[in-house]
CSV table of C-alpha atoms and ligand atoms in Angstrom, one decimal:
chain,number,residue,atom,x,y,z
A,1280,UNK,CA,-24.2,8.6,-19.0
A,1281,UNK,CA,-25.8,8.3,-15.5
A,1282,UNK,CA,-28.1,11.9,-15.3
A,1283,UNK,CA,-27.4,13.3,-11.7
A,1284,UNK,CA,-29.5,16.0,-12.2
A,1285,UNK,CA,-31.9,17.9,-10.0
A,1286,UNK,CA,-34.7,16.6,-11.5
A,1287,UNK,CA,-34.0,12.7,-10.6
A,1288,UNK,CA,-32.4,14.3,-6.7
A,1289,UNK,CA,-36.1,13.3,-5.8
A,1290,UNK,CA,-36.3,9.4,-7.0
A,1291,UNK,CA,-33.7,7.7,-5.0
A,1292,UNK,CA,-30.4,6.6,-5.3
A,1293,UNK,CA,-30.1,2.9,-6.4
A,1294,UNK,CA,-27.3,0.6,-4.9
A,1295,UNK,CA,-26.1,-2.3,-6.4
A,1296,UNK,CA,-23.6,-4.1,-4.4
A,1297,UNK,CA,-21.3,-6.9,-5.8
A,1298,UNK,CA,-19.4,-9.4,-2.4
A,1299,UNK,CA,-20.4,-9.4,0.6
A,1300,UNK,CA,-17.7,-10.1,2.4
A,1301,UNK,CA,-15.6,-8.3,5.2
A,1302,UNK,CA,-16.5,-4.8,3.2
A,1303,UNK,CA,-19.8,-5.9,1.2
A,1304,UNK,CA,-21.7,-6.3,4.3
A,1305,UNK,CA,-20.4,-4.0,6.5
A,1306,UNK,CA,-21.7,-1.4,3.5
A,1307,UNK,CA,-25.0,-3.0,3.5
A,1308,UNK,CA,-25.2,-2.8,6.7
A,1309,UNK,CA,-24.5,1.2,7.0
A,1310,UNK,CA,-26.5,2.3,5.0
A,1311,UNK,CA,-29.6,-0.4,5.6
A,1312,UNK,CA,-28.5,1.6,9.1
A,1313,UNK,CA,-27.7,5.0,9.0
A,1314,UNK,CA,-30.2,5.4,5.9
A,1315,UNK,CA,-32.2,8.4,7.2
A,1316,UNK,CA,-29.0,10.4,8.8
A,1317,UNK,CA,-27.8,10.0,5.0
A,1318,UNK,CA,-30.4,10.8,3.7
A,1319,UNK,CA,-31.1,13.8,6.1
A,1320,UNK,CA,-27.5,15.0,4.8
A,1321,UNK,CA,-27.7,14.3,1.5
A,1322,UNK,CA,-31.3,15.6,0.1
A,1323,UNK,CA,-31.7,12.3,-1.4
A,1324,UNK,CA,-32.3,8.5,-0.6
A,1325,UNK,CA,-29.6,6.0,-0.8
A,1326,UNK,CA,-31.1,2.5,-1.6
A,1327,UNK,CA,-30.0,-0.7,-2.0
A,1328,UNK,CA,-31.6,-2.6,-4.1
A,1329,UNK,CA,-29.1,-5.4,-5.6
A,1330,UNK,CA,-26.8,-8.1,-4.4
A,1331,UNK,CA,-24.5,-10.1,-5.7
A,1332,UNK,CA,-22.1,-12.9,-3.9
A,1333,UNK,CA,-21.2,-16.8,-4.6
A,1334,UNK,CA,-23.1,-17.8,-1.2
A,1335,UNK,CA,-26.7,-16.9,-1.4
A,1336,UNK,CA,-27.4,-18.6,2.3
A,1337,UNK,CA,-24.2,-17.6,4.1
A,1338,UNK,CA,-25.8,-15.1,7.2
A,1339,UNK,CA,-23.6,-12.4,6.8
A,1340,UNK,CA,-25.5,-10.5,9.2
A,1341,UNK,CA,-27.2,-8.7,6.8
A,1342,UNK,CA,-30.5,-8.9,5.8
A,1343,UNK,CA,-31.3,-9.4,2.1
A,1344,UNK,CA,-35.0,-10.9,2.1
A,1345,UNK,CA,-36.0,-7.6,-0.3
A,1346,UNK,CA,-33.0,-7.4,-2.2
A,1347,UNK,CA,-32.3,-8.9,-5.6
A,1348,UNK,CA,-30.4,-11.9,-5.8
A,1349,UNK,CA,-27.1,-12.2,-8.5
A,1350,UNK,CA,-25.1,-14.6,-8.8
A,1351,UNK,CA,-23.4,-12.8,-11.6
A,1352,UNK,CA,-21.4,-9.3,-10.9
A,1353,UNK,CA,-21.6,-8.5,-14.3
A,1354,UNK,CA,-25.9,-9.5,-14.5
A,1355,UNK,CA,-25.5,-6.6,-11.8
A,1356,UNK,CA,-23.1,-3.9,-13.0
A,1357,UNK,CA,-25.6,-4.0,-16.1
A,1358,UNK,CA,-28.8,-3.9,-14.4
A,1359,UNK,CA,-31.8,-1.9,-14.8
A,1360,UNK,CA,-32.5,-1.7,-11.4
A,1361,UNK,CA,-29.4,0.2,-10.1
A,1362,UNK,CA,-28.0,3.7,-10.6
A,1363,UNK,CA,-24.5,2.9,-9.2
A,1364,UNK,CA,-22.3,-0.3,-8.7
A,1365,UNK,CA,-20.8,-1.2,-6.2
A,1366,UNK,CA,-17.8,-4.1,-6.5
A,1367,UNK,CA,-16.4,-5.8,-3.4
A,1368,UNK,CA,-15.3,-8.6,-4.9
A,1369,UNK,CA,-11.5,-8.4,-4.9
A,1370,UNK,CA,-8.9,-9.8,-7.8
A,1371,UNK,CA,-7.2,-7.8,-10.4
A,1372,UNK,CA,-8.9,-9.9,-12.9
A,1373,UNK,CA,-11.6,-12.7,-13.3
A,1374,UNK,CA,-15.7,-11.4,-12.0
A,1375,UNK,CA,-14.5,-8.4,-10.6
A,1376,UNK,CA,-13.1,-6.3,-13.8
A,1377,UNK,CA,-15.7,-7.6,-16.6
A,1378,UNK,CA,-18.8,-6.0,-13.8
A,1379,UNK,CA,-16.9,-2.6,-13.3
A,1380,UNK,CA,-15.8,-2.6,-17.3
A,1381,UNK,CA,-19.2,-3.3,-18.0
A,1382,UNK,CA,-20.4,-0.6,-15.9
A,1383,UNK,CA,-18.6,2.1,-16.7
A,1384,UNK,CA,-18.9,0.8,-20.5
A,1385,UNK,CA,-23.0,1.9,-19.6
A,1386,UNK,CA,-22.4,5.1,-18.2
A,1387,UNK,CA,-22.7,3.9,-14.6
A,1388,UNK,CA,-21.2,5.3,-11.1
A,1389,UNK,CA,-18.6,2.7,-10.2
A,1390,UNK,CA,-17.4,3.0,-6.8
A,1391,UNK,CA,-14.6,-0.4,-5.9
A,1392,UNK,CA,-11.9,-0.7,-2.8
A,1393,UNK,CA,-10.4,-2.4,-5.5
A,1394,UNK,CA,-6.5,-2.4,-5.2
A,1395,UNK,CA,-5.3,-5.0,-7.4
A,1396,UNK,CA,-7.8,-4.1,-9.7
A,1397,UNK,CA,-6.5,-0.5,-10.3
A,1398,UNK,CA,-3.0,-1.2,-10.0
A,1399,UNK,CA,-4.0,-3.4,-13.0
A,1400,UNK,CA,-6.6,-1.9,-15.3
A,1401,UNK,CA,-6.7,1.9,-13.1
A,1402,UNK,CA,-5.9,4.2,-16.7
A,1403,UNK,CA,-7.7,1.6,-18.6
A,1404,UNK,CA,-10.7,2.1,-16.2
A,1405,UNK,CA,-10.2,5.6,-16.1
A,1406,UNK,CA,-10.4,6.2,-20.2
A,1407,UNK,CA,-13.9,3.5,-19.8
A,1408,UNK,CA,-15.3,5.8,-17.4
A,1409,UNK,CA,-14.1,9.3,-19.2
A,1410,UNK,CA,-15.4,8.1,-22.7
A,1411,UNK,CA,-18.7,7.1,-21.0
A,1412,UNK,CA,-19.1,10.0,-18.8
A,1413,UNK,CA,-19.4,7.7,-15.4
A,1414,UNK,CA,-17.6,8.9,-11.9
A,1415,UNK,CA,-15.5,6.5,-10.7
A,1416,UNK,CA,-14.8,5.9,-7.4
A,1417,UNK,CA,-11.7,3.4,-5.5
A,1418,UNK,CA,-11.2,6.1,-2.4
A,1419,UNK,CA,-10.8,2.7,-0.3
A,1420,UNK,CA,-8.2,1.2,-2.4
A,1421,UNK,CA,-5.7,3.2,-0.6
A,1422,UNK,CA,-5.2,3.5,2.7
A,1423,UNK,CA,-9.0,2.2,3.7
A,1424,UNK,CA,-10.7,4.7,6.2
A,1425,UNK,CA,-8.0,7.0,5.2
A,1426,UNK,CA,-9.3,9.9,2.7
A,1427,UNK,CA,-6.1,10.2,0.6
A,1428,UNK,CA,-7.3,10.3,-2.5
A,1429,UNK,CA,-9.9,12.8,-2.4
A,1430,UNK,CA,-6.7,14.7,-0.6
A,1431,UNK,CA,-5.1,14.2,-3.9
A,1432,UNK,CA,-8.3,14.4,-6.8
A,1433,UNK,CA,-9.6,17.9,-4.7
A,1434,UNK,CA,-7.6,19.1,-1.8
A,1435,UNK,CA,-4.5,19.5,-3.4
A,1436,UNK,CA,-5.5,19.2,-6.7
A,1437,UNK,CA,-3.5,22.9,-7.4
A,1438,UNK,CA,0.0,21.2,-5.5
A,1439,UNK,CA,3.0,20.2,-7.2
A,1440,UNK,CA,3.7,17.0,-5.2
A,1441,UNK,CA,7.6,16.1,-4.2
A,1442,UNK,CA,7.0,13.3,-2.1
A,1443,UNK,CA,4.8,10.7,-1.7
A,1444,UNK,CA,5.4,7.7,1.2
A,1445,UNK,CA,4.3,5.7,3.9
A,1446,UNK,CA,3.3,2.8,6.2
A,1447,UNK,CA,0.0,0.8,3.6
A,1448,UNK,CA,-0.1,-2.5,4.7
A,1449,UNK,CA,-1.8,-2.5,8.7
A,1450,UNK,CA,-0.7,-6.3,8.8
A,1451,UNK,CA,3.7,-5.5,8.4
A,1452,UNK,CA,2.3,-2.5,10.5
A,1453,UNK,CA,1.2,-5.5,13.3
A,1454,UNK,CA,3.9,-6.9,13.0
A,1455,UNK,CA,6.7,-5.1,13.1
A,1456,UNK,CA,5.0,-2.8,15.8
A,1457,UNK,CA,5.1,-6.1,18.0
A,1458,UNK,CA,8.3,-7.0,17.1
A,1459,UNK,CA,9.6,-3.2,18.4
A,1460,UNK,CA,7.9,-4.2,21.4
A,1461,UNK,CA,8.0,-7.7,22.5
A,1462,UNK,CA,11.2,-9.7,22.4
A,1463,UNK,CA,9.7,-11.7,19.8
A,1464,UNK,CA,10.7,-13.7,15.8
A,1465,UNK,CA,8.8,-12.6,12.7
A,1466,UNK,CA,7.2,-15.7,12.7
A,1467,UNK,CA,5.5,-16.1,16.0
A,1468,UNK,CA,4.3,-12.6,15.2
A,1469,UNK,CA,2.8,-13.3,11.9
A,1470,UNK,CA,0.4,-16.6,14.0
A,1471,UNK,CA,-0.8,-13.8,16.6
A,1472,UNK,CA,-1.4,-11.6,14.2
A,1473,UNK,CA,-3.3,-14.6,11.9
A,1474,UNK,CA,-5.0,-15.3,14.8
A,1475,UNK,CA,-6.3,-12.2,15.5
A,1476,UNK,CA,-7.8,-11.6,11.7
A,1477,UNK,CA,-4.9,-8.8,11.1
A,1478,UNK,CA,-3.3,-11.6,8.1
A,1479,UNK,CA,-4.6,-13.9,5.9
A,1480,UNK,CA,-4.1,-17.6,5.3
A,1481,UNK,CA,-1.8,-17.6,2.8
A,1482,UNK,CA,-0.3,-13.6,4.0
A,1483,UNK,CA,3.1,-13.7,1.6
A,1484,UNK,CA,1.3,-10.7,-0.7
A,1485,UNK,CA,1.4,-8.4,2.7
A,1486,UNK,CA,4.6,-9.3,4.1
A,1487,UNK,CA,6.7,-9.6,0.6
A,1488,UNK,CA,5.5,-5.7,0.0
A,1489,UNK,CA,3.2,-6.5,-3.1
A,1490,UNK,CA,-0.4,-4.9,-1.3
A,1491,UNK,CA,1.6,-1.8,-0.1
A,1492,UNK,CA,3.2,-1.6,-4.3
A,1493,UNK,CA,0.0,-1.2,-4.8
A,1494,UNK,CA,-1.4,1.3,-3.7
A,1495,UNK,CA,1.6,3.0,-3.9
A,1496,UNK,CA,1.0,3.0,-7.5
A,1497,UNK,CA,-2.0,4.4,-7.8
A,1498,UNK,CA,-0.9,6.9,-5.3
A,1499,UNK,CA,2.2,7.6,-7.3
A,1500,UNK,CA,0.0,8.2,-10.3
A,1501,UNK,CA,-2.3,11.2,-8.3
A,1502,UNK,CA,1.2,12.9,-7.5
A,1503,UNK,CA,2.8,13.4,-10.2
A,1504,UNK,CA,0.8,12.2,-13.5
A,1505,UNK,CA,2.5,9.5,-15.0
A,1506,UNK,CA,0.7,6.2,-15.4
A,1507,UNK,CA,0.4,3.5,-13.5
A,1508,UNK,CA,3.1,1.3,-13.0
A,1509,UNK,CA,3.3,-1.1,-10.8
A,1510,UNK,CA,6.0,-3.5,-12.1
A,1511,UNK,CA,8.2,-0.7,-12.2
A,1512,UNK,CA,8.2,-0.4,-8.2
A,1513,UNK,CA,11.7,-1.7,-6.1
A,1514,UNK,CA,9.6,-4.4,-3.3
A,1515,UNK,CA,11.5,-5.8,-0.6
A,1516,UNK,CA,8.8,-7.2,2.5
A,1517,UNK,CA,9.6,-7.4,6.3
A,1518,UNK,CA,9.9,-11.4,6.4
A,1519,UNK,CA,13.8,-11.0,6.8
A,1520,UNK,CA,13.7,-8.7,9.8
A,1521,UNK,CA,15.3,-10.1,13.1
A,1522,UNK,CA,15.3,-8.9,16.6
A,1523,UNK,CA,19.1,-8.2,16.5
A,1524,UNK,CA,18.1,-5.1,13.6
A,1525,UNK,CA,14.9,-3.9,15.4
A,1526,UNK,CA,17.5,-3.5,19.0
A,1527,UNK,CA,19.7,-1.9,16.9
A,1528,UNK,CA,17.6,0.7,14.8
A,1529,UNK,CA,16.3,1.3,18.8
A,1530,UNK,CA,19.4,1.2,20.4
A,1531,UNK,CA,20.5,4.5,17.2
A,1532,UNK,CA,16.6,6.4,16.9
A,1533,UNK,CA,15.1,4.9,15.1
A,1534,UNK,CA,12.0,2.3,14.3
A,1535,UNK,CA,11.6,0.0,11.3
A,1536,UNK,CA,8.4,0.2,9.5
A,1537,UNK,CA,7.5,-1.0,6.1
A,1538,UNK,CA,7.5,2.0,3.4
A,1539,UNK,CA,6.5,3.1,0.1
A,1540,UNK,CA,7.7,5.7,-1.6
A,1541,UNK,CA,7.8,7.5,-4.5
A,1542,UNK,CA,9.1,10.5,-5.5
A,1543,UNK,CA,9.6,13.0,-8.9
A,1544,UNK,CA,12.9,14.0,-10.2
A,1545,UNK,CA,13.4,16.0,-13.4
A,1546,UNK,CA,14.2,12.5,-14.9
A,1547,UNK,CA,10.9,10.7,-13.9
A,1548,UNK,CA,10.0,9.1,-10.8
A,1549,UNK,CA,11.4,6.3,-8.7
A,1550,UNK,CA,8.9,4.4,-6.6
A,1551,UNK,CA,10.1,1.7,-3.9
A,1552,UNK,CA,8.5,-0.2,-1.4
A,1553,UNK,CA,10.8,-2.0,1.5
A,1554,UNK,CA,11.7,-1.7,5.2
A,1555,UNK,CA,12.6,1.2,6.4
A,1556,UNK,CA,15.0,3.1,9.3
A,1557,UNK,CA,12.6,5.2,9.9
A,1558,UNK,CA,13.7,7.5,12.9
A,1559,UNK,CA,12.1,8.3,16.1
A,1560,UNK,CA,10.5,11.4,16.4
A,1561,UNK,CA,9.6,11.9,12.7
A,1562,UNK,CA,5.4,11.7,12.3
A,1563,UNK,CA,5.6,8.1,10.7
A,1564,UNK,CA,7.3,6.1,13.6
A,1565,UNK,CA,4.9,7.3,15.7
A,1566,UNK,CA,2.2,5.2,13.6
A,1567,UNK,CA,1.4,1.5,14.9
A,1568,UNK,CA,-0.7,-0.9,15.5
A,1569,UNK,CA,-2.4,-1.9,12.2
A,1570,UNK,CA,-2.7,2.0,11.6
A,1571,UNK,CA,-1.8,3.2,8.5
A,1572,UNK,CA,-0.7,6.8,7.6
A,1573,UNK,CA,0.5,9.0,4.1
A,1574,UNK,CA,2.8,11.4,3.8
A,1575,UNK,CA,2.9,13.5,1.5
A,1576,UNK,CA,5.1,16.3,0.5
A,1577,UNK,CA,4.7,19.0,-1.5
A,1578,UNK,CA,6.0,22.6,-3.4
A,1579,UNK,CA,3.4,24.7,-0.3
A,1580,UNK,CA,2.3,23.1,1.8
A,1581,UNK,CA,5.5,21.5,3.4
A,1582,UNK,CA,4.8,18.2,4.5
A,1583,UNK,CA,0.9,17.0,4.9
A,1584,UNK,CA,0.2,13.4,7.0
A,1585,UNK,CA,-3.0,11.6,7.0
A,1586,UNK,CA,-3.0,9.4,9.5
A,1587,UNK,CA,-5.8,6.2,10.7
A,1588,UNK,CA,-6.7,3.0,10.0
A,1589,UNK,CA,-6.0,1.3,6.7
A,1590,UNK,CA,-8.4,-1.8,6.9
A,1591,UNK,CA,-11.1,-3.1,8.3
A,1592,UNK,CA,-15.5,-3.2,7.1
A,1593,UNK,CA,-16.4,-0.6,9.0
A,1594,UNK,CA,-13.2,2.6,7.6
A,1595,UNK,CA,-12.7,0.2,4.6
A,1596,UNK,CA,-16.7,0.8,3.8
A,1597,UNK,CA,-16.8,4.1,4.9
A,1598,UNK,CA,-15.1,6.0,2.4
A,1599,UNK,CA,-16.9,3.3,0.0
A,1600,UNK,CA,-19.5,5.5,0.8
A,1601,UNK,CA,-18.2,9.0,0.7
A,1602,UNK,CA,-17.5,7.7,-3.3
A,1603,UNK,CA,-21.6,7.3,-3.1
A,1604,UNK,CA,-22.2,10.3,-1.1
A,1605,UNK,CA,-19.5,12.5,-4.1
A,1606,UNK,CA,-21.5,10.5,-7.3
A,1607,UNK,CA,-24.8,11.7,-4.9
A,1608,UNK,CA,-23.9,14.8,-5.4
A,1609,UNK,CA,-22.8,15.0,-8.7
A,1610,UNK,CA,-19.1,15.9,-8.2
A,1611,UNK,CA,-16.8,15.5,-10.7
A,1612,UNK,CA,-13.1,14.4,-10.9
A,1613,UNK,CA,-11.1,13.0,-13.5
A,1614,UNK,CA,-10.8,9.7,-11.9
A,1615,UNK,CA,-7.5,9.5,-11.9
A,1616,UNK,CA,-6.9,13.4,-10.8
A,1617,UNK,CA,-5.9,14.9,-14.8
A,1618,UNK,CA,-7.5,13.4,-17.4
A,1619,UNK,CA,-6.3,10.0,-19.4
A,1620,UNK,CA,-5.1,11.2,-22.4
A,1621,UNK,CA,-2.7,13.5,-20.3
A,1622,UNK,CA,-1.5,11.0,-18.3
A,1623,UNK,CA,2.5,11.0,-18.7
A,1624,UNK,CA,4.0,7.8,-20.1
A,1625,UNK,CA,6.3,6.4,-17.0
A,1626,UNK,CA,9.3,7.2,-16.8
A,1627,UNK,CA,11.9,5.9,-14.3
A,1628,UNK,CA,14.8,8.2,-12.8
A,1629,UNK,CA,18.2,6.5,-12.7
A,1630,UNK,CA,19.6,5.4,-9.9
A,1631,UNK,CA,21.0,8.0,-7.7
A,1632,UNK,CA,23.1,8.0,-4.0
A,1633,UNK,CA,21.4,7.6,-1.2
A,1634,UNK,CA,21.2,10.7,1.8
A,1635,UNK,CA,20.9,8.2,4.5
A,1636,UNK,CA,23.5,5.5,4.3
A,1637,UNK,CA,22.5,2.3,4.3
A,1638,UNK,CA,22.6,-0.7,7.9
A,1639,UNK,CA,23.7,-3.8,6.2
A,1640,UNK,CA,24.5,-6.6,8.8
A,1641,UNK,CA,26.1,-9.9,8.4
A,1642,UNK,CA,27.7,-12.2,9.7
A,1643,UNK,CA,31.8,-12.6,9.6
A,1644,UNK,CA,33.9,-15.8,9.9
A,1645,UNK,CA,35.8,-15.2,13.5
A,1646,UNK,CA,38.9,-15.7,11.7
A,1647,UNK,CA,41.6,-13.1,12.5
A,1648,UNK,CA,41.6,-9.6,9.1
A,1649,UNK,CA,37.7,-11.0,8.4
A,1650,UNK,CA,36.7,-7.4,9.7
A,1651,UNK,CA,39.6,-5.0,7.9
A,1652,UNK,CA,38.6,-7.0,5.1
A,1653,UNK,CA,35.6,-6.5,4.8
A,1654,UNK,CA,36.0,-3.2,5.9
A,1655,UNK,CA,39.2,-2.9,2.7
A,1656,UNK,CA,36.4,-3.8,-0.1
A,1657,UNK,CA,34.0,-1.3,0.8
A,1658,UNK,CA,36.7,1.4,0.8
A,1659,UNK,CA,37.8,0.2,-2.6
A,1660,UNK,CA,34.2,0.9,-4.2
A,1661,UNK,CA,34.6,4.2,-2.3
A,1662,UNK,CA,31.8,3.8,0.8
A,1663,UNK,CA,32.3,5.2,3.9
A,1664,UNK,CA,31.8,3.1,7.1
A,1665,UNK,CA,29.9,5.3,9.5
A,1666,UNK,CA,30.2,2.6,12.8
A,1667,UNK,CA,30.9,-0.7,13.3
A,1668,UNK,CA,28.7,-2.2,16.2
A,1669,UNK,CA,29.6,-5.7,17.5
A,1670,UNK,CA,27.7,-7.1,20.1
A,1671,UNK,CA,27.2,-10.4,21.8
A,1672,UNK,CA,23.2,-9.7,22.1
A,1673,UNK,CA,22.8,-9.5,18.1
A,1674,UNK,CA,24.2,-12.5,17.6
A,1675,UNK,CA,22.4,-14.3,14.5
A,1676,UNK,CA,23.2,-17.5,14.5
A,1677,UNK,CA,24.8,-18.9,11.1
A,1678,UNK,CA,26.0,-22.0,10.4
A,1679,UNK,CA,29.6,-21.6,7.9
A,1680,UNK,CA,29.3,-24.5,6.4
A,1681,UNK,CA,33.4,-24.7,7.3
A,1682,UNK,CA,32.7,-25.3,10.7
A,1683,UNK,CA,33.8,-21.6,11.3
A,1684,UNK,CA,31.9,-20.2,14.1
A,1685,UNK,CA,30.4,-16.3,13.0
A,1686,UNK,CA,29.9,-13.3,14.6
A,1687,UNK,CA,26.9,-10.8,14.0
A,1688,UNK,CA,28.7,-7.3,12.6
A,1689,UNK,CA,26.2,-4.4,11.9
A,1690,UNK,CA,27.5,-1.5,9.6
A,1691,UNK,CA,26.1,1.8,8.8
A,1692,UNK,CA,27.6,3.3,5.8
A,1693,UNK,CA,27.5,6.8,4.7
A,1694,UNK,CA,25.6,8.0,2.2
A,1695,UNK,CA,25.9,5.5,-0.8
A,1696,UNK,CA,24.6,3.8,-4.0
A,1697,UNK,CA,21.5,1.1,-2.9
A,1698,UNK,CA,23.9,-0.8,-6.1
A,1699,UNK,CA,27.4,0.3,-5.3
A,1700,UNK,CA,27.2,-1.4,-1.4
A,1701,UNK,CA,25.2,-4.7,-3.1
A,1702,UNK,CA,28.3,-5.0,-5.5
A,1703,UNK,CA,31.0,-4.5,-2.9
A,1704,UNK,CA,28.8,-7.3,-0.4
A,1705,UNK,CA,28.6,-9.4,-3.7
A,1706,UNK,CA,32.8,-8.8,-4.2
A,1707,UNK,CA,33.0,-9.4,0.4
A,1708,UNK,CA,30.5,-12.8,-0.1
A,1709,UNK,CA,32.7,-14.1,-2.8
A,1710,UNK,CA,36.0,-13.6,-0.4
A,1711,UNK,CA,34.8,-15.9,1.5
A,1712,UNK,CA,34.3,-14.1,5.0
A,1713,UNK,CA,30.6,-13.8,5.6
A,1714,UNK,CA,28.4,-16.8,6.1
A,1715,UNK,CA,24.6,-16.7,3.8
A,1716,UNK,CA,23.0,-13.4,3.0
A,1717,UNK,CA,23.6,-10.0,4.4
A,1718,UNK,CA,20.8,-7.8,5.2
A,1719,UNK,CA,20.5,-4.4,3.8
A,1720,UNK,CA,18.5,-1.7,5.4
A,1721,UNK,CA,17.4,2.2,3.9
A,1722,UNK,CA,18.0,4.9,6.6
A,1723,UNK,CA,15.5,7.5,5.6
A,1724,UNK,CA,16.5,10.8,7.4
A,1725,UNK,CA,12.5,11.6,7.5
B,9,LIG,P1,-13.9,-11.1,0.7
B,9,LIG,O1,-14.4,-10.8,2.7
B,9,LIG,O2,-13.4,-11.9,0.8
B,9,LIG,O3,-15.5,-10.7,0.3
B,9,LIG,C1,-14.8,-11.0,-1.1
B,9,LIG,C2,-17.2,-11.1,-1.3
B,9,LIG,O4,-16.7,-11.1,-3.0
B,9,LIG,C3,-17.3,-12.4,-1.4
B,9,LIG,O5,-18.9,-12.3,-0.6
B,9,LIG,C4,-17.8,-13.4,-1.8
B,9,LIG,O6,-19.3,-14.2,-1.7
B,9,LIG,C5,-18.0,-12.8,-3.2
B,9,LIG,N1,-17.2,-13.1,-4.3
B,9,LIG,C6,-16.2,-13.6,-4.6
B,9,LIG,N2,-15.9,-14.0,-6.2
B,9,LIG,C7,-17.0,-14.1,-6.6
B,9,LIG,C8,-17.9,-14.4,-8.1
B,9,LIG,N3,-17.5,-14.7,-8.9
B,9,LIG,N4,-19.3,-14.1,-8.0
B,9,LIG,C9,-19.7,-13.1,-7.4
B,9,LIG,N5,-19.4,-12.5,-6.0
B,9,LIG,C10,-18.0,-13.0,-5.5
B,9,LIG,O7,-13.1,-10.1,0.9
B,9,LIG,P2,-13.1,-7.8,1.2
B,9,LIG,O8,-12.2,-8.6,2.3
B,9,LIG,O9,-14.7,-7.8,1.7
B,9,LIG,O10,-12.5,-7.2,0.6
B,9,LIG,C11,-13.0,-6.8,-0.8
B,9,LIG,C12,-12.7,-5.7,-1.8
B,9,LIG,O11,-12.2,-4.8,-0.6
B,9,LIG,C13,-12.0,-5.9,-2.4
B,9,LIG,O12,-10.7,-5.8,-3.3
B,9,LIG,C14,-10.4,-5.9,-1.1
B,9,LIG,O13,-9.3,-5.6,-1.6
B,9,LIG,C15,-10.7,-4.2,-0.8
B,9,LIG,N6,-9.8,-3.7,0.6
B,9,LIG,C16,-10.4,-4.8,1.5
B,9,LIG,C17,-10.2,-4.4,3.1
B,9,LIG,C18,-10.6,-5.1,4.8
B,9,LIG,O14,-9.7,-4.7,5.1
B,9,LIG,N7,-11.1,-6.1,4.2
B,9,LIG,C19,-10.0,-3.1,3.2
B,9,LIG,C20,-9.1,-1.7,2.2
B,9,LIG,C21,-9.6,-2.4,0.5
B,9,LIG,P3,-19.0,-15.7,-0.6
B,9,LIG,O15,-19.6,-14.0,0.6
B,9,LIG,O16,-20.2,-16.0,-1.9
B,9,LIG,O17,-18.0,-15.9,-0.6
């Protein structure tokens, strides 16, 4: 275990940074620029002494001349020249996992921003840290610059959390916000997001909801004390959202947001990621563009909303830095909020009726009786339809194989089970009254 007692307070804390990309280079720049101020705050100097990346010659806008260079992040993690290892490479396995594991096994504290690594190996890494007495900080792994991990581990350490939900992916929030402000398609918004550097060249991990799912799984563990279970999440992305959906939502007093939501029930945990109708007056509806927000509902503090920048070099590096300061001060908390041997095996809650009802958009064949037949099929399964909307401006073009024209129909249901709605839609499709895949979006009464 590394010694952070008073006797070493006078000696500098030597940091090794693996990964000098967007976040890593920003962190080194901040530490080099604000070193004196940080030293005053901490009563101890923090210095970057060694770094690792793939290309030594690449210009990163930082001065690495006096720093020890490593091609191999594992060798850096084990080096005698550092006291704390920072992993900013990314990826759930590979060099990131190998280096973090190597540091923790020898009792060396680690700070990482890597949600994929945490979602896959978080429990094992927490166990390694506890066994060797090392600290493991990952504030930047969830919602970038928002201090949600610290809030859960420390500020709300004694609270019983009932539900956590939020907007945890800036790319998706940017796209949905733009679609709500301008009459443009998902594909056009995505192209702009890529041009502005808000979306990766391969955006699927973000827009298909998996990035949000990783973050949600980490938050759910900190909230409810169950093992991290990223593969037990119902995940839907935003790529099928159309202007018709956005317009109906707006007319009915909602916005569409990609929400990650985890809730504790008596019989287990429910975790979901999907586009959601949220009331315009709700706190998350006001979180637009690349901003993120996490809402925590507890038994005693009714609801807490933390909002701020969810990504980008400076906000993310600032969260990494806050973990470094905590470790330098000697703060010790179990990485996942409770000792890892106390974590419960993940238990998925059985499906239950959804209070807010559902928005359903479908392309019905424009033939007499189609709508009545659709309503009858829903009635057979006990689904109550609250309203039916048909407007020419909502028409989404669909090509029926038999050449029949179609009409876009929107149905809003009352409280019901999602599986019941899906079974009913499958039956309606089999009847031949609709063309293409229906759009199904949850309405949350936040
Ligand atoms: P990035 O810009 O792609 O940088 C990755 C860095 O890792 C690069 O410097 C790269 O070296 C280095 N690297 C890759 N493979 C390596 C290897 N085998 N050995 C040594 N170095 C290697 O990534 P980033 O955006 O900074 O993200 C870093 C981490 O922060 C990720 O886990 C990410 O999920 C997390 N994060 C990022 C943000 C954000 O806004 N960017 C927000 C929250 C969390 P070269 O430069 O030489 O290629």
